[in-house]
Amino acid sequence: MSHSQDSDLERQEPHTFKSALTSFLTVKDGEVYETHPDKNPKWYQKLLDIGVEENGIKPVPLEQRTCTQYNNLFTVFFTCLLCLLPIPTGMLATLGMGMNLRDASLVIVFFAMLTCIPPAFMVIGGMETGLRQLIQARYSFGRYLVTIPLLLNAATLTGFSLLSAVVGGQTLASLNPDQLSVNIGIIITCLVSFAVSLFGFKAVHFWERWTWIPNLIAIAIALGCGGKYLHLQTNNPPATASQVMTLGALIAGYFITFGGTVSDYSIYHKPNVVSRFRVFAYTYFGLLLPSVPLLILGAAIGGCSPNVPSWSAAYATTGIGGILYQMLVPVLGNFGKFILVLLALSVIGNIAISMYSISVNLQQLLPFFAQVHRFFFIFVAMGLLIPFAIKAAEAWEESLTNFLAVIGYWAGCFDAVVIIELVVFRKGDYSSHDHKIWNVGRKLPPGAAALGASLLSLGLVVPGMAAPWYTGPLAKVTGDIGFESAFVVTGLGYLVLRWVEIKVVGHV
């Protein structure tokens, strides 16, 4: 071979490799999810055959939406919330805010029933469009400005995961604090959750479909053993309007943030088989039914724990896990420890669905990330979650309060924009979410109206918010009205700004 030929090959090889890499990482305009079993390596196809999810954020065409187990939209949310996390959340009402149990319970029921409505409505969009929740948001926030709610949603999911991990870790550590630290308990719960979320959609639904049974049995046994103390409630005065609104904002933040994820669990469901109302009802009651009793149970535990010395001491050492230990082990001995392990592992379903949605959120940060397998982003999510959870455990109650106090604000803005876009400007027509433009910035809305309306709401949100680190002048009088302000003001502002935006750009 001549010297000139060698030189030509040397120039071509890097160019060929670069072209192949560029081709691999490029997502074509309007590219949708397609299966290619004949092109996959045998080992990879075997993984897909046993149910491992291949797709990430690409739209799912109608022919690929074949799931007809609609009741799994109930079990996926029912099981993820039938865990320990609602209990310490409810404790904030009585132990942290000083409300009495009756008033706290009424506020929990009212705000839970109200704020489960938006996510239950939004889940229909996944089934009808075949689009992930944050991909649907591109049809209002635009291709690029959607990054802002995308990052906020990922941060919220990480927060929920780490709080669940801390609760699970505390409960495991309560078995033997001298031998098993909270940090080790956190790592154990995170690793099991990682395995579930790694396999994807079918594995998450399968896990949530069946694990509610041991979760419910374990919670019932704990309540049966420790319930005899729940009547020893602290005699707190009637709740003020400020306390009611502040607790309401906390409950709103607990539920309405599901609006950023719900469609991730319905994108493979076949449309036009059952009514949309049935899909709504499955999701609504899946969110509501496990949460309200456990939030109220938490409020009851918080109200009586100052009057039960062993509970107070245990809570100071290992949080809610310590109280559960005092409920179970003195009565049931080693069997009580077994039940305690089941309770600790009940948070796996909560962490798994959060990690799953985090992974598909991260896939949207850069265009070529859509070509990087979801597996990679699950590892990234795990790498972020464990150290953050360990850090949060150092100041557990403060972390929980700070997190729940503020997440409802951005979610109120997000849910208002997405719902009004569909109902008002797209006239309820899900087919207007054209797959051909899901990643084409110039054909999607610019997003200025969505972001502008959200920022406009801050004029009332900031003075109306009440967090441990800041209380606005309006909130000092009314309590926390940040969520209500975010939802209502963003909605009204979006009606006007989006109308103007459509007139300027000439298309929806």
mmCIF file with all atom_site columns, C-alpha atoms in Angstrom, residues 93 97-100 103 107 237-249 478-480:
data_model
loop_
_atom_site.group_PDB
_atom_site.id
_atom_site.type_symbol
_atom_site.label_atom_id
_atom_site.label_alt_id
_atom_site.label_comp_id
_atom_site.label_asym_id
_atom_site.label_entity_id
_atom_site.label_seq_id
_atom_site.pdbx_PDB_ins_code
_atom_site.Cartn_x
_atom_site.Cartn_y
_atom_site.Cartn_z
_atom_site.occupancy
_atom_site.B_iso_or_equiv
_atom_site.pdbx_formal_charge
_atom_site.auth_seq_id
_atom_site.auth_comp_id
_atom_site.auth_asym_id
_atom_site.auth_atom_id
_atom_site.pdbx_PDB_model_num
ATOM 1  C CA . ALA A 1 93  ? -49.342 19.456 62.072 1.00 0.00 ? 93  ALA A CA 1
ATOM 2  C CA . MET A 1 97  ? -47.414 23.580 64.273 1.00 0.00 ? 97  MET A CA 1
ATOM 3  C CA . GLY A 1 98  ? -49.196 22.997 67.581 1.00 0.00 ? 98  GLY A CA 1
ATOM 4  C CA . MET A 1 99  ? -52.611 22.170 66.082 1.00 0.00 ? 99  MET A CA 1
ATOM 5  C CA . ASN A 1 100 ? -55.049 19.854 67.800 1.00 0.00 ? 100 ASN A CA 1
ATOM 6  C CA . ASP A 1 103 ? -58.508 20.565 63.328 1.00 0.00 ? 103 ASP A CA 1
ATOM 7  C CA . VAL A 1 107 ? -57.508 20.429 57.126 1.00 0.00 ? 107 VAL A CA 1
ATOM 8  C CA . PRO A 1 237 ? -55.994 25.329 71.340 1.00 0.00 ? 237 PRO A CA 1
ATOM 9  C CA . PRO A 1 238 ? -58.279 25.601 68.289 1.00 0.00 ? 238 PRO A CA 1
ATOM 10 C CA . ALA A 1 239 ? -56.407 26.245 65.069 1.00 0.00 ? 239 ALA A CA 1
ATOM 11 C CA . THR A 1 240 ? -56.022 29.791 63.804 1.00 0.00 ? 240 THR A CA 1
ATOM 12 C CA . ALA A 1 241 ? -56.666 30.749 60.185 1.00 0.00 ? 241 ALA A CA 1
ATOM 13 C CA . SER A 1 242 ? -52.924 31.141 59.754 1.00 0.00 ? 242 SER A CA 1
ATOM 14 C CA . GLN A 1 243 ? -52.271 27.586 60.968 1.00 0.00 ? 243 GLN A CA 1
ATOM 15 C CA . VAL A 1 244 ? -54.996 26.209 58.691 1.00 0.00 ? 244 VAL A CA 1
ATOM 16 C CA . MET A 1 245 ? -53.579 27.872 55.574 1.00 0.00 ? 245 MET A CA 1
ATOM 17 C CA . THR A 1 246 ? -50.001 26.904 56.426 1.00 0.00 ? 246 THR A CA 1
ATOM 18 C CA . LEU A 1 247 ? -50.885 23.248 56.927 1.00 0.00 ? 247 LEU A CA 1
ATOM 19 C CA . GLY A 1 248 ? -53.016 23.424 53.783 1.00 0.00 ? 248 GLY A CA 1
ATOM 20 C CA . ALA A 1 249 ? -50.013 24.615 51.786 1.00 0.00 ? 249 ALA A CA 1
ATOM 21 C CA . THR A 1 478 ? -53.180 35.007 56.463 1.00 0.00 ? 478 THR A CA 1
ATOM 22 C CA . GLY A 1 479 ? -50.836 32.058 56.855 1.00 0.00 ? 479 GLY A CA 1
ATOM 23 C CA . ASP A 1 480 ? -49.205 30.447 53.834 1.00 0.00 ? 480 ASP A CA 1
#
